[in-house]
mmCIF file of C-alpha atoms in Angstrom:
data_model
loop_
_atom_site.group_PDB
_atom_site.id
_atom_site.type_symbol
_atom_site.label_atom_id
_atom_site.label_comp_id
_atom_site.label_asym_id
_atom_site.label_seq_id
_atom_site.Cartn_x
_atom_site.Cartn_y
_atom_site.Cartn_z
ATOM 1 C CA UNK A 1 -17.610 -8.979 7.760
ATOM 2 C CA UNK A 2 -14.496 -9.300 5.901
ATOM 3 C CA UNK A 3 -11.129 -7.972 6.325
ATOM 4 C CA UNK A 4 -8.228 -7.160 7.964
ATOM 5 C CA UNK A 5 -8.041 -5.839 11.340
ATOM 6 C CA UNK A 6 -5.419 -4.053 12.990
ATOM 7 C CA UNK A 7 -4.840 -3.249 16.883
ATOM 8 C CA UNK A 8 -4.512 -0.833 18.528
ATOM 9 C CA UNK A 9 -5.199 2.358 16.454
ATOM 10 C CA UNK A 10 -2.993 4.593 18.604
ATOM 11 C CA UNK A 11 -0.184 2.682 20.989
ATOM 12 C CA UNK A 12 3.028 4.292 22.955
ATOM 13 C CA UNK A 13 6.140 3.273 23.304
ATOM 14 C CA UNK A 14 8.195 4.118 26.526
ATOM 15 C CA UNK A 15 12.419 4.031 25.800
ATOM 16 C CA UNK A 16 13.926 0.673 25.675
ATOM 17 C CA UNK A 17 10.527 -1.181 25.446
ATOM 18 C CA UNK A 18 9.454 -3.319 23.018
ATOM 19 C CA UNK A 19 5.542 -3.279 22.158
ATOM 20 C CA UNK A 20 3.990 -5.876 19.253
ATOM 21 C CA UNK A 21 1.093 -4.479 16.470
ATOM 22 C CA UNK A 22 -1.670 -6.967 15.983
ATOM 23 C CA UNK A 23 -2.844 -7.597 12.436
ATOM 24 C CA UNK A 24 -5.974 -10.052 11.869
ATOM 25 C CA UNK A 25 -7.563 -11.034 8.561
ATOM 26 C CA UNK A 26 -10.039 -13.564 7.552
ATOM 27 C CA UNK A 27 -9.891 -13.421 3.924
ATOM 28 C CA UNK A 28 -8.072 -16.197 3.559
ATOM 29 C CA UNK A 29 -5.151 -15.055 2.124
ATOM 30 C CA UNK A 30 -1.867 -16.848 1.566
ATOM 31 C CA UNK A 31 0.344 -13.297 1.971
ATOM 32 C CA UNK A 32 0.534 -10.396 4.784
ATOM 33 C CA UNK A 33 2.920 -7.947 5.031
ATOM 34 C CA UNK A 34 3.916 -4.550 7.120
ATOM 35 C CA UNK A 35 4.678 -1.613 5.949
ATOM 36 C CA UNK A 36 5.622 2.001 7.609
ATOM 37 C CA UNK A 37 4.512 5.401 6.784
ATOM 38 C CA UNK A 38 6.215 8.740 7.593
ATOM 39 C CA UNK A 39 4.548 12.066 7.646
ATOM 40 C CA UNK A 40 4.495 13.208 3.911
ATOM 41 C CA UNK A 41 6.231 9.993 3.036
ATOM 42 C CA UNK A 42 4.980 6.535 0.941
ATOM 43 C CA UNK A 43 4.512 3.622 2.245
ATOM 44 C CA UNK A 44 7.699 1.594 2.978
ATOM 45 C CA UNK A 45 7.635 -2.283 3.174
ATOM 46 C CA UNK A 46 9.051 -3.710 6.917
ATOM 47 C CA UNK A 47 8.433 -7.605 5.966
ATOM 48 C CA UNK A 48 5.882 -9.607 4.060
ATOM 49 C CA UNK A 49 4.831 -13.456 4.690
ATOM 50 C CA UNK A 50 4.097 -15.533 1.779
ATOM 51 C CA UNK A 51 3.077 -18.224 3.815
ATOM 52 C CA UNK A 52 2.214 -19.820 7.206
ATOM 53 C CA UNK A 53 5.893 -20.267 9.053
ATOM 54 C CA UNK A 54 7.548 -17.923 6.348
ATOM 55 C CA UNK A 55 8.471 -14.374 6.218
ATOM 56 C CA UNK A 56 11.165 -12.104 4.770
ATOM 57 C CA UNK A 57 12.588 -8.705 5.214
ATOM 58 C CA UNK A 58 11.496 -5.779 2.943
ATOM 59 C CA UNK A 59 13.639 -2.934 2.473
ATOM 60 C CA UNK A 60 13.626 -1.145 6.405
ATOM 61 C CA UNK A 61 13.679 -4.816 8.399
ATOM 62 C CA UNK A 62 16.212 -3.427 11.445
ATOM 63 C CA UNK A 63 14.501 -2.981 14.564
ATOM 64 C CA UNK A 64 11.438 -5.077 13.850
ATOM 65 C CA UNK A 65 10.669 -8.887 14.016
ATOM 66 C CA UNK A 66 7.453 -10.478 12.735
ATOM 67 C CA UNK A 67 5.898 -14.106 12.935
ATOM 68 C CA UNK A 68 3.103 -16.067 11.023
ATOM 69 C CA UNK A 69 2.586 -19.315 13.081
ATOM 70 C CA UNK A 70 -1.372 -18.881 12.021
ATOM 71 C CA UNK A 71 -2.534 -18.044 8.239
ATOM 72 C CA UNK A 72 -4.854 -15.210 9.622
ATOM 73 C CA UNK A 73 -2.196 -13.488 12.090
ATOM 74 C CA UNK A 74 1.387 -11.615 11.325
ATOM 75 C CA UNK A 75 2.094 -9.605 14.390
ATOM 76 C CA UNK A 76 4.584 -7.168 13.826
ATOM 77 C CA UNK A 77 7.144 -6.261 17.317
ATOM 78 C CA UNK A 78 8.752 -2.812 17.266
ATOM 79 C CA UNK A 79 12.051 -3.304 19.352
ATOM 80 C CA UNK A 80 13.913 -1.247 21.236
ATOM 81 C CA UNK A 81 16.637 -1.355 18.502
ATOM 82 C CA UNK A 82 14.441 0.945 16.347
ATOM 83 C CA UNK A 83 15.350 4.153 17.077
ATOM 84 C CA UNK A 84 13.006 6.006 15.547
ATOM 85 C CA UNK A 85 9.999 4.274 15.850
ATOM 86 C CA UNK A 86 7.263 7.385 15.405
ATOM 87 C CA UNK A 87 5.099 6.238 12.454
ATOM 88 C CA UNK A 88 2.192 4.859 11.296
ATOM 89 C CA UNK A 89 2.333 1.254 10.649
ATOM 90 C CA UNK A 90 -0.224 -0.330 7.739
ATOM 91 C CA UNK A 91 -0.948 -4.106 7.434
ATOM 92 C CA UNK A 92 -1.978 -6.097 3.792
ATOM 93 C CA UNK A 93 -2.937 -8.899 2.855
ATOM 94 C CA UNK A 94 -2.949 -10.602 -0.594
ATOM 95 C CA UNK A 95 -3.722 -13.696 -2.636
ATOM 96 C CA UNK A 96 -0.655 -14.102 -3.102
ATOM 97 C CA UNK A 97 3.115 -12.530 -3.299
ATOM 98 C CA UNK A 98 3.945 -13.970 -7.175
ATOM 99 C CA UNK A 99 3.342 -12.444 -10.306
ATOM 100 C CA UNK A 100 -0.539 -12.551 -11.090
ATOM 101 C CA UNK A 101 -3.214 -9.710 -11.525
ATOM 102 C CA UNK A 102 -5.438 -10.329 -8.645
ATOM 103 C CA UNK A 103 -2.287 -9.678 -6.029
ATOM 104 C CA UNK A 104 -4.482 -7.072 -4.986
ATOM 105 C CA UNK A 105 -3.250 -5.623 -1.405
ATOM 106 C CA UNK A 106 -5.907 -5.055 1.169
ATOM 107 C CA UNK A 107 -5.039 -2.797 3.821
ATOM 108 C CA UNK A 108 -6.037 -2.893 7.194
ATOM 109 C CA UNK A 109 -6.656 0.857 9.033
ATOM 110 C CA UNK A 110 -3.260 1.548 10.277
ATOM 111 C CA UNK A 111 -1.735 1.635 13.748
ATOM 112 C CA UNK A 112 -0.049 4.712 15.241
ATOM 113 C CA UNK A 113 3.163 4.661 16.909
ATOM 114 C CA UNK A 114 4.167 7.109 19.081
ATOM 115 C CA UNK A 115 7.177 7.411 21.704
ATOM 116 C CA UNK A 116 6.875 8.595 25.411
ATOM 117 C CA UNK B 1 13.496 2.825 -5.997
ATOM 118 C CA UNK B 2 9.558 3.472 -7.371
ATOM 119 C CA UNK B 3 8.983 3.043 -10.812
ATOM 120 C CA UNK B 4 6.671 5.471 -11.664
ATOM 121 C CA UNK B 5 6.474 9.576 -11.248
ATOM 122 C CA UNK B 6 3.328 11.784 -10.435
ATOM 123 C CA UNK B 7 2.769 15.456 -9.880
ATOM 124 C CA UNK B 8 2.959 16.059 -6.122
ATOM 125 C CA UNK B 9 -0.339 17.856 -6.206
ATOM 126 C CA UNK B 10 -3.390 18.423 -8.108
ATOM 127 C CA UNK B 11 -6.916 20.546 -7.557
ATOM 128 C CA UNK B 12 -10.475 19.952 -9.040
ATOM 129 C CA UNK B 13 -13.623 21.548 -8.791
ATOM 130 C CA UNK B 14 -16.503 19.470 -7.161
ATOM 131 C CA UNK B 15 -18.450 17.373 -9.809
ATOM 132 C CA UNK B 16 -16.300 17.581 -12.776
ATOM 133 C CA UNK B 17 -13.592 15.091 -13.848
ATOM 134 C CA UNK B 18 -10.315 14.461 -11.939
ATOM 135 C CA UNK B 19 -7.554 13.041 -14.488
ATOM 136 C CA UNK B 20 -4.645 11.689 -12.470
ATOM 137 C CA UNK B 21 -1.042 11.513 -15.036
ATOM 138 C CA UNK B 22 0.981 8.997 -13.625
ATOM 139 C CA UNK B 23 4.709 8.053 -16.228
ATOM 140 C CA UNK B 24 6.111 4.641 -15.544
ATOM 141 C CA UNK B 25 8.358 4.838 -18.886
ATOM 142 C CA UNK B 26 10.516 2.061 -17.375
ATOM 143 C CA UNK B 27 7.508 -0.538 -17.197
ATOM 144 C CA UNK B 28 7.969 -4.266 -18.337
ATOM 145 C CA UNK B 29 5.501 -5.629 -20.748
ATOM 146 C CA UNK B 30 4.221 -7.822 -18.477
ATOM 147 C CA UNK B 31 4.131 -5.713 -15.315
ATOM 148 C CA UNK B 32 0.389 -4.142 -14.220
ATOM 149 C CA UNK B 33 0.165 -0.882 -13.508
ATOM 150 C CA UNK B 34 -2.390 -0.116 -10.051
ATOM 151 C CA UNK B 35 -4.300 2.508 -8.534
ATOM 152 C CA UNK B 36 -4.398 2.770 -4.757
ATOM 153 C CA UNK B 37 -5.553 6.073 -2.771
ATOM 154 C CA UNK B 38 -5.162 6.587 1.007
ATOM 155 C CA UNK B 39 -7.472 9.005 2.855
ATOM 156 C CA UNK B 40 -5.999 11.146 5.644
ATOM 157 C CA UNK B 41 -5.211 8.593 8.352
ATOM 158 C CA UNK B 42 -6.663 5.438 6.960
ATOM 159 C CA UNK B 43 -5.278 2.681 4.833
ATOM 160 C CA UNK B 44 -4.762 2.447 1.029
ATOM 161 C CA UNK B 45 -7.731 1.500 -0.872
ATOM 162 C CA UNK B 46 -7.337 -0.118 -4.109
ATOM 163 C CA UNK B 47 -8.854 1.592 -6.997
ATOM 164 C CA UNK B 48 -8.293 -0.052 -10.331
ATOM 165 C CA UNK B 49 -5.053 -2.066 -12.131
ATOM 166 C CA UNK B 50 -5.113 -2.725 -15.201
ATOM 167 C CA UNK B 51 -2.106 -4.386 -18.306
ATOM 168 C CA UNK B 52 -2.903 -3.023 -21.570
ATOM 169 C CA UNK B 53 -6.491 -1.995 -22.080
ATOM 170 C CA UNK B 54 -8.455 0.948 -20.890
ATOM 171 C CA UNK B 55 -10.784 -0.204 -17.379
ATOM 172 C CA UNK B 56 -13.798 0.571 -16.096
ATOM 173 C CA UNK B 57 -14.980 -0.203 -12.694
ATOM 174 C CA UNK B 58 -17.706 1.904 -9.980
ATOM 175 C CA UNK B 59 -15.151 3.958 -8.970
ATOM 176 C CA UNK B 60 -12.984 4.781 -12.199
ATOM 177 C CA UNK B 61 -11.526 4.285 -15.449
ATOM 178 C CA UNK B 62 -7.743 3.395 -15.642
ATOM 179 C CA UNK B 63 -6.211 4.594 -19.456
ATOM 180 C CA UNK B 64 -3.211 3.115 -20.555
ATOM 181 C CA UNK B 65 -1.282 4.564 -23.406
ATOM 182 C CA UNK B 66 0.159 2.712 -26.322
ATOM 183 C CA UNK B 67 3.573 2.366 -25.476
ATOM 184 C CA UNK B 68 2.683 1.638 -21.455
ATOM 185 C CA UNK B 69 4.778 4.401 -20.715
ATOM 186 C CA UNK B 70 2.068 6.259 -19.001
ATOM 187 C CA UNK B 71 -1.524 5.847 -17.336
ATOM 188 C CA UNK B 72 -4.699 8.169 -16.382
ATOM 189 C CA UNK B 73 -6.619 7.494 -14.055
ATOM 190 C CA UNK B 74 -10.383 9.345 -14.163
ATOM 191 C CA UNK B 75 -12.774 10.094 -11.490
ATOM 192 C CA UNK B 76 -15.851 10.984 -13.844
ATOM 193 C CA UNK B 77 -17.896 12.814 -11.205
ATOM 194 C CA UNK B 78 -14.913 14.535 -8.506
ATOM 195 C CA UNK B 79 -16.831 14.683 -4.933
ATOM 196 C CA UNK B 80 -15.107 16.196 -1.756
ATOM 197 C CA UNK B 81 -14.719 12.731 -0.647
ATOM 198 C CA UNK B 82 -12.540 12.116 -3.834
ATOM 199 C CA UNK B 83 -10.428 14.174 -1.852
ATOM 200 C CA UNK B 84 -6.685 12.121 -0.645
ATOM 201 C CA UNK B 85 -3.349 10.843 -2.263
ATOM 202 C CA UNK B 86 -3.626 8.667 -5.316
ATOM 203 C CA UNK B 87 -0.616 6.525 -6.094
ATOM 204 C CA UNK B 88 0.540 4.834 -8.819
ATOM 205 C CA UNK B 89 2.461 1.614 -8.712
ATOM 206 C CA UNK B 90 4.011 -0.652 -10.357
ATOM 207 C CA UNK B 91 5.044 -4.113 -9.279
ATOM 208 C CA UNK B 92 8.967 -4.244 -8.123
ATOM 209 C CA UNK B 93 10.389 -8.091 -8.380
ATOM 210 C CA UNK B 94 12.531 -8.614 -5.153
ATOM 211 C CA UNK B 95 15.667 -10.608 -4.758
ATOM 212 C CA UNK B 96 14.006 -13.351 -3.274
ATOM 213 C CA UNK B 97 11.614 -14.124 -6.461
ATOM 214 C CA UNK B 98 8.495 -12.415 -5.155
ATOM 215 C CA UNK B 99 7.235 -9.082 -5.622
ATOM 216 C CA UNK B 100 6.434 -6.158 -4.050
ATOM 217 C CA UNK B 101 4.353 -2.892 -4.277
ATOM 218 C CA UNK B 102 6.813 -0.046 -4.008
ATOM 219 C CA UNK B 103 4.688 3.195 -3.316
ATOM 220 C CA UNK B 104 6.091 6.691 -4.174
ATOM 221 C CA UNK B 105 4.549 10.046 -2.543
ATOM 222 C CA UNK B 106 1.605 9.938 -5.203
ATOM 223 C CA UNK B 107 -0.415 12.788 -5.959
ATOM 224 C CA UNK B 108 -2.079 14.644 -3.160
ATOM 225 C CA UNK B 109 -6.146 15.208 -4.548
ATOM 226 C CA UNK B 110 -7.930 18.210 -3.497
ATOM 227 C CA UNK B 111 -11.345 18.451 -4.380
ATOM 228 C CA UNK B 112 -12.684 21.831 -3.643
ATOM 229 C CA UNK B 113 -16.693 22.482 -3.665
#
């Protein structure tokens, strides 16, 4: 069925390492994007991707790095220069980025970070 | 840098109606205001959006005011599974052209039986 699938739900992170979060959809959408999530906190955006080959920072970018070589994939990596790294981490995935009513966000179930 | 403001936390009784305030006074005419709610753990879901008009969909009915400068949203029949954060958003235009959801702490649901 359709959606967006993220992996793994829970993942550790040992000092000094860097680990990558999968995100998978096959809705077809044009834009994915990351976002983190503190305890008691809203969701904060890490990068988006309006396209294949294209992404750009959001408002917390330092520490992470992203690609989108396929349409369906926009792996997020967590790197060592992020130092603090405990959250949860939620993927989306839209129609689009622009201005239009269906940019409707789809989220995927959320990965959680944790440091050893 | 959210554009909209809800109370932190709200209560219902099982099987009666939940009305969610959200104020966004600083909303532009053509900017949509949406619904998303996030149970304990999981991933927003999207609710409802809506422009001008009152909505209706299977899960709830979105009402605008006048002016824009404020929304319900109304869960007709509360059930314990109602029960999460509902936020309100509003569409934030970055510097690069595009735009971006920019969620707030929303309004924590309880639903008690």
């Amino acid at each position: 069925d359709g959606g967006i699938t993220q992996s793994p739900k829970y993942l550790f992170r040992k000092e000094g390492q860097n680990v990558t979060l999968s995100c998978e959809q096959n809705l077809n959408h044009d834009a994915m994007y990351w976002y983190r999530q503190d305890p008691g906190q809203g969701l904060r955006l890490i990068y988006y991707s309006q396209i294949v080959n294209d992404f750009q920072k959001g408002d917390i970018a330092e520490g992470y790095s992203v690609s989108r070589e396929k349409k369906e994939s926009f792996p997020l990596t967590v790197t060592s220069a992020q130092k603090n790294p405990t959250a949860f981490y939620l993927c989306a995935s839209s129609i689009a980025v622009k201005r239009e009513a269906k940019n409707i966000q789809y989220f995927g179930a959320g990965t959680r970070l944790s440091v050893l | 840098d959210a554009k909209t403001t809800q109370p932190p936390s709200m209560d219902c009784a099982e099987g009666r109606a939940a009305n969610l305030p959200c104020n966004h006074s600083t909303i532009s005419g053509n900017e949509y205001v949406y619904w998303y709610r996030q149970i304990h753990s999981q991933g927003p879901q999207y609710i409802i959006h809506g422009l001008k008009n009152n909505e209706t969909n299977e899960m709830a009915s979105l009402i605008i005011t006048e002016d824009r400068k404020s929304s319900t949203l109304i869960l007709p029949h509360a059930t314990l599974r109602d029960t999460a954060v509902y936020y309100c958003i509003v569409r934030v235009q970055t510097q690069g052209g595009s735009e971006k959801l920019v969620f707030g702490k929303g309004t924590k649901l309880t639903v008690n039986p």
